Amino acid sequence: MAPCKEPVYMNLPGRYRLPNGKALRCLKLLYGLKQSAYGFHEPNFDWLKDDGFKNLDSDGVAFMKEVKKTDGTTSEIILTTHVDDAIVATNDNQFYAEFLTKLGKDFELSDSGKLNWILGCKVEQNLKNGTVRMSQEKYCNNALKHFLSDANPVSTPCESNLHLQASAALRSANVTRKSYVTINRQLDRVCFLQSSLV
């Protein structure tokens, strides 16, 4: 975890309480803090640049390193980061192992092997055909189950020329502002991932 460079204070979670006038100061960044993404990113970015990686985008999350070998071939590593996670693609397993060893000296690492899931997306790789397929089906189905578990799908969602008005059933439905905001965030995430993958 990255150190917390500026003062961030919090209460104890759940039912636990601190005495009046007392708070906890974060020494390390926690998920969910506004400062976390930048705090995790900054040391990673500096380390990668110092190791010879070139930044590929304006957000500073995609990097590439190329090394010419004595036999005339080129070893490549392409790396993308998201907070404290990374996805790595390479054409040289030995080059990748050396990179992990070097990175492991400065950061706590775990290698999850072949990429199957990232940010709620299922990833299917076909190395023979050189294709990668990403699907958000499970994420979308989970969101639908959570928010529309009692929905009854129909082939035509609304009768033509139907005049809609608020009903007592709708007013008594358990739709809170929080659940409305939550489903909108989930739908935004689906749309964002779709647009950024295209």
XYZ file of C-alpha atoms in Angstrom, residues 31 37 40-41 44 48 60-63 79-88 103 108-110 112 115 117-120 189:
31
model
C -9.414 1.924 -1.417
C -5.624 6.230 -7.365
C -0.839 4.173 -5.952
C -0.049 5.446 -9.446
C 4.513 2.926 -10.188
C 8.456 2.270 -14.833
C -0.107 7.532 -17.653
C -1.603 4.055 -17.337
C -0.234 2.275 -20.438
C 3.485 1.601 -20.821
C 1.718 -2.972 -19.262
C -1.468 -1.186 -18.189
C -2.242 -0.213 -14.612
C -5.449 0.353 -12.656
C -4.879 1.619 -9.095
C -2.681 -1.213 -7.728
C -3.418 -3.829 -10.407
C -1.642 -4.313 -13.721
C -2.121 -6.316 -16.901
C 1.011 -7.352 -18.757
C 9.815 -5.080 -9.888
C 4.852 -6.403 -3.175
C 3.686 -8.554 -6.109
C 1.450 -11.461 -6.934
C -2.218 -14.283 -11.140
C -5.785 -13.021 -17.519
C -11.143 -11.388 -15.412
C -10.474 -7.644 -15.201
C -12.794 -4.903 -13.841
C -15.835 -7.174 -14.052
C -19.453 1.629 -15.839
